[in-house]
């Protein structure tokens, strides 16, 4: 398979507000690349589509669309069928995405554990594994897990590797590239990866942007503004875990992070939670109340400054625990005993669309967004 020109390694280099150098336009090859991505993205989002419908979605001319469809068919990324006309009228050829035409591996890394998924071009997960991590041997363990995944699916056209991690370095990417048959990985932080999953294959984009909170070893936030992830200077936007919150003015990580949860409910129940089991205990209920009381402060700040259309909450906690936390947040926002004002203007809150906040899924989308589909800044 021939691959399209790669985009930037880190998508947050295109963040909003960054100064842009003066440009003189796109080269012909870059225009062709972008047009191919536009057509493939239209088919992925709205297909199956006829040539006429593709023209309405893309604004491209008929001959140009025909040439692009021929190339996509040669690369086995789209397929065609005849669409019957209404009332026995004329038929037309329609084009649909061929999800098995390309696959990608995505890895989510935390301090002591990792999650890896294999997805096709539609975002469907075909394989998922969890593995342990040792900070001293992180690169070796990640490489071994990726190698096992690729070897297990050796017949599939796997085009790349994406990594979602807050502390992954360029040097580690170089080491992975030197050890692996897959190209150098694309890297993003966890929240941005989760947001990309929501934007690309999750909930429909709402006007006003989207905020994502990931609860894990620490607490992070990410922002999608006009479809583009906003990472701030040096990628530091969203570090809400370091905020002083609640009436006791303590750091959010120390109340809401996984270490606080483990200390509250005990090691056995904590492991059961991470395995996806529902746990019901007074200790967990108390953690939910404490977590909501402290998490509301950064949510109020987000609503006041960014006014996102929705705030999503995700992570490795079971869906029931996240839903209980959101319910408790709705109670806290109406309680004037600790906050003197009602806050009905806070953005609606809901669970993330995907397990784990969609972080591993978003990581797996990075190679597609950098080679085949429209990157956020172009959507």
XYZ file of C-alpha atoms in Angstrom:
379
model
C 0.000 0.000 0.000
C 1.190 3.511 -0.755
C 0.717 5.911 2.142
C -0.141 9.562 1.968
C 2.176 12.275 3.190
C 2.517 12.316 6.950
C 1.418 15.279 9.023
C 3.120 16.622 12.160
C 4.197 14.117 14.808
C 2.398 15.960 17.588
C -0.979 17.422 16.756
C -0.731 20.032 19.505
C 1.830 21.917 17.459
C -1.229 23.167 15.563
C -2.919 24.477 18.690
C -5.038 27.576 18.525
C -3.413 30.894 19.203
C 0.099 29.834 18.142
C 1.852 32.270 15.830
C 1.949 31.097 12.216
C 4.663 31.804 9.708
C 3.726 33.509 6.457
C 2.877 30.894 3.836
C 2.873 30.997 0.044
C 0.234 28.313 -0.493
C 0.275 24.546 -0.874
C 2.363 22.626 -3.369
C 0.483 20.556 -5.939
C 1.360 17.326 -4.133
C 0.069 18.739 -0.845
C -3.177 19.836 -2.525
C -3.617 16.333 -3.961
C -2.966 14.787 -0.545
C -5.500 17.033 1.107
C -8.153 16.361 -1.526
C -7.713 12.628 -1.073
C -8.163 13.045 2.670
C -11.269 15.179 2.126
C -12.891 12.485 -0.021
C -11.946 9.633 2.323
C -13.198 11.592 5.348
C -16.502 12.347 3.603
C -16.995 8.669 2.786
C -16.061 7.651 6.328
C -18.452 10.120 7.949
C -21.382 10.133 5.511
C -20.966 7.171 3.169
C -21.903 5.344 1.105
C -21.900 8.297 -1.311
C -22.199 8.714 -5.077
C -19.845 10.928 -7.063
C -22.487 13.660 -7.118
C -22.908 13.493 -3.342
C -19.145 13.530 -2.887
C -19.023 16.684 -4.980
C -21.534 18.367 -2.652
C -19.571 17.323 0.451
C -16.115 18.202 -0.897
C -16.608 20.959 -3.486
C -14.307 19.066 -5.875
C -14.971 18.562 -9.571
C -16.176 15.321 -11.126
C -12.910 14.370 -12.887
C -10.910 15.074 -9.734
C -13.245 12.929 -7.631
C -13.029 10.096 -10.165
C -9.211 10.130 -10.055
C -9.191 10.146 -6.255
C -11.699 7.280 -6.062
C -9.563 5.274 -8.461
C -6.521 5.735 -6.248
C -8.449 4.891 -3.063
C -9.813 1.752 -4.728
C -6.297 0.726 -5.813
C -5.145 1.087 -2.215
C -8.178 -0.957 -1.095
C -9.506 1.824 1.141
C -12.923 2.150 -0.536
C -15.317 -0.213 -2.254
C -18.119 0.464 -4.758
C -21.620 -0.856 -5.291
C -24.630 -0.004 -7.439
C -27.379 2.013 -5.764
C -30.866 1.403 -7.130
C -32.846 4.525 -8.013
C -36.181 5.315 -6.406
C -39.209 3.859 -8.166
C -37.079 1.801 -10.521
C -35.209 4.852 -11.803
C -31.601 5.100 -12.899
C -28.920 3.508 -10.766
C -25.686 5.123 -9.628
C -22.392 3.865 -8.263
C -21.876 4.581 -4.563
C -18.615 4.381 -2.672
C -18.168 3.126 0.886
C -15.270 2.875 3.299
C -13.429 -0.427 3.364
C -12.476 -0.552 7.067
C -10.144 -3.527 6.649
C -8.049 -1.510 4.200
C -5.876 -0.125 7.017
C -5.228 -0.899 10.687
C -3.435 0.929 13.468
C -2.119 0.180 16.961
C -2.708 2.548 19.880
C -1.070 2.397 23.308
C -2.144 4.135 26.501
C 0.625 4.359 29.107
C 0.314 5.058 32.797
C 2.879 4.658 35.587
C 2.529 0.909 36.107
C 0.137 -0.315 33.425
C -0.576 -0.071 29.753
C -3.504 -0.683 27.425
C -3.148 -1.460 23.724
C -5.779 -1.696 20.984
C -5.794 -2.635 17.327
C -8.388 -0.753 15.271
C -9.461 -0.606 11.647
C -10.074 2.512 9.577
C -13.628 2.857 10.920
C -12.396 2.864 14.525
C -13.660 -0.642 15.309
C -11.526 -2.387 17.943
C -10.291 -5.808 16.776
C -7.953 -6.642 19.661
C -7.249 -5.248 23.118
C -4.598 -6.232 25.654
C -3.440 -4.919 29.025
C 0.136 -5.199 30.228
C 2.262 -4.211 33.191
C 4.932 -1.510 33.094
C 8.154 -0.868 34.940
C 9.414 2.721 34.570
C 12.971 1.428 34.288
C 12.127 -0.820 31.296
C 9.217 1.092 29.775
C 10.506 1.204 26.195
C 11.406 -2.497 26.153
C 8.036 -3.531 27.586
C 6.090 -1.319 25.168
C 8.072 -2.642 22.233
C 7.480 -6.250 23.316
C 3.723 -5.671 23.664
C 3.496 -3.938 20.268
C 5.595 -6.649 18.606
C 3.305 -9.366 19.999
C 0.235 -7.504 18.729
C 1.712 -6.999 15.248
C 2.929 -10.601 15.031
C -0.489 -11.888 16.062
C -2.057 -9.942 13.173
C 0.772 -10.244 10.670
C -1.569 -10.533 7.668
C -3.243 -7.162 8.314
C -2.071 -3.846 6.762
C -0.995 -2.111 9.997
C 0.169 1.371 9.023
C 1.410 2.846 12.286
C 1.607 3.191 16.056
C 0.175 5.900 18.303
C 1.084 6.450 21.959
C -0.909 8.380 24.553
C 1.250 9.361 27.506
C 2.142 12.509 29.408
C 5.785 11.626 30.045
C 6.853 9.967 26.781
C 9.950 11.576 25.262
C 11.361 12.019 21.756
C 14.299 9.830 22.768
C 11.937 6.995 23.682
C 10.188 7.366 20.319
C 13.560 7.081 18.584
C 14.320 3.917 20.574
C 10.978 2.361 19.635
C 11.513 3.216 15.966
C 14.971 1.626 16.030
C 13.612 -1.575 17.583
C 10.360 -1.900 15.620
C 9.321 -2.633 12.054
C 6.566 0.001 12.470
C 7.437 3.624 11.750
C 8.254 6.114 14.495
C 5.192 6.492 16.744
C 2.899 9.492 16.869
C 2.532 10.779 20.426
C -0.114 12.769 22.315
C -1.104 13.221 25.947
C -3.983 11.158 27.326
C -6.676 13.827 27.337
C -5.951 14.957 23.796
C -6.093 11.343 22.612
C -9.456 10.884 24.340
C -10.761 14.072 22.743
C -9.620 12.928 19.295
C -11.544 9.685 19.781
C -14.679 11.648 20.721
C -14.241 14.037 17.778
C -13.505 11.369 15.178
C -15.778 8.436 16.034
C -17.634 9.401 19.204
C -20.313 11.952 19.983
C -21.284 14.432 17.304
C -19.365 17.689 17.567
C -21.361 20.293 19.436
C -21.098 24.027 19.007
C -19.005 25.559 21.761
C -16.340 22.908 22.068
C -15.782 19.991 24.393
C -13.926 19.443 27.673
C -12.669 16.060 28.835
C -11.584 15.107 32.369
C -9.582 11.900 32.781
C -9.358 10.456 36.306
C -6.355 8.180 36.738
C -3.146 8.254 38.793
C -3.582 11.997 38.424
C -6.458 14.160 37.184
C -6.138 15.808 33.775
C -8.341 17.919 31.552
C -8.333 18.486 27.808
C -10.144 20.928 25.547
C -11.431 20.715 21.990
C -12.146 24.165 20.559
C -13.676 24.391 17.070
C -12.609 20.804 16.536
C -8.958 21.477 17.416
C -7.276 20.183 20.619
C -5.927 23.047 22.710
C -2.762 22.153 24.625
C -1.439 25.518 25.784
C 2.186 26.573 25.975
C 4.511 23.547 26.165
C 1.428 21.303 26.256
C 0.665 22.273 29.855
C -3.036 23.121 29.508
C -5.311 20.880 31.542
C -3.104 20.147 34.552
C -6.054 20.528 36.920
C -4.779 17.858 39.295
C -2.387 20.404 40.797
C -5.157 22.897 41.609
C -6.032 23.620 45.242
C -9.707 22.767 45.549
C -12.588 22.318 47.968
C -13.321 24.049 51.278
C -10.150 22.470 52.732
C -8.002 23.918 49.902
C -6.095 20.719 49.056
C -4.559 19.534 45.797
C -7.097 17.800 43.564
C -4.812 14.809 42.881
C -4.644 14.007 46.595
C -8.434 13.633 46.800
C -9.562 12.412 43.377
C -6.489 10.584 42.012
C -6.217 6.806 42.132
C -3.844 6.820 45.114
C -6.512 8.556 47.192
C -9.125 6.074 45.955
C -6.882 3.098 46.740
C -6.225 4.404 50.237
C -9.946 4.925 50.836
C -11.356 1.584 49.635
C -8.387 -0.769 50.014
C -6.188 -2.600 47.522
C -8.549 -5.526 46.818
C -11.559 -3.378 45.962
C -9.372 -1.006 43.965
C -8.096 -3.873 41.786
C -11.659 -5.083 41.268
C -12.647 -1.582 40.127
C -9.844 -1.429 37.563
C -10.931 -4.845 36.290
C -14.323 -3.340 35.500
C -16.246 -4.847 38.386
C -18.884 -2.806 40.144
C -18.022 -2.282 43.830
C -20.516 -0.981 46.365
C -19.226 0.076 49.755
C -19.539 3.018 52.187
C -15.885 3.860 51.551
C -16.427 4.165 47.808
C -19.551 6.275 48.361
C -17.565 8.603 50.602
C -14.816 8.901 47.978
C -17.443 9.838 45.375
C -18.800 12.585 47.654
C -15.330 13.937 48.424
C -14.226 13.718 44.789
C -17.313 15.588 43.572
C -16.867 18.315 46.161
C -13.340 19.009 44.952
C -13.820 18.324 41.229
C -16.566 20.934 40.984
C -14.089 23.808 41.422
C -12.140 23.173 38.168
C -15.409 22.415 36.361
C -16.750 25.827 37.424
C -13.511 27.402 36.174
C -13.848 25.629 32.805
C -17.471 26.683 32.471
C -16.692 30.288 33.369
C -13.722 30.734 31.038
C -14.370 28.306 28.160
C -18.125 27.522 28.367
C -17.845 24.125 26.610
C -21.064 22.562 25.381
C -20.363 19.466 27.477
C -17.830 18.245 30.044
C -17.038 14.550 29.653
C -15.546 12.462 32.455
C -13.646 9.266 31.713
C -10.907 6.939 32.871
C -10.501 3.334 33.954
C -13.267 3.508 36.558
C -16.410 1.449 35.825
C -19.235 3.265 34.087
C -21.415 3.037 37.196
C -18.833 4.850 39.336
C -18.425 7.641 36.769
C -22.203 8.022 36.527
C -22.460 8.159 40.327
C -19.738 10.833 40.405
C -21.592 12.918 37.797
C -24.824 12.558 39.798
C -23.035 13.742 42.944
C -21.594 16.689 41.010
C -25.143 17.702 40.071
C -26.018 17.658 43.789
C -22.922 19.671 44.731
C -23.645 22.403 42.191
C -26.981 23.116 43.909
C -25.550 23.135 47.433
C -25.112 26.710 48.679
C -23.765 25.707 52.079
C -20.171 25.593 50.767
C -20.596 27.798 47.671
C -22.758 30.889 48.130
C -24.090 30.986 44.568
C -26.108 28.539 42.534
C -24.343 27.553 39.313
C -27.026 26.621 36.773
C -24.812 27.864 33.941
C -22.302 25.009 34.333
C -21.939 22.903 31.194
C -23.779 19.564 31.106
C -21.684 16.621 32.295
C -21.702 13.100 30.867
C -19.462 10.001 30.770
C -16.933 9.638 27.965
C -18.245 7.621 25.032
C -15.555 4.943 25.284
C -14.044 2.796 28.027
C -10.893 4.224 29.557
C -11.954 7.635 28.293
C -11.124 6.508 24.756
C -7.430 7.222 25.362
C -6.008 4.064 23.728
C -8.550 4.410 20.918
C -7.485 8.016 20.322
C -3.843 6.946 20.286
C -4.644 4.379 17.592
C -6.315 7.097 15.515
C -3.135 9.216 15.427
C -1.527 7.379 12.467
C -4.787 7.683 10.499
C -5.081 11.400 11.263
C -1.494 11.949 10.171
C -1.608 9.916 6.954
C -5.144 9.185 5.678
C -7.844 11.275 7.373
C -8.191 15.012 7.895
C -6.225 16.201 10.950
C -8.150 18.349 13.473
C -6.843 21.637 12.121
C -8.237 20.824 8.672
C -11.633 19.448 9.659
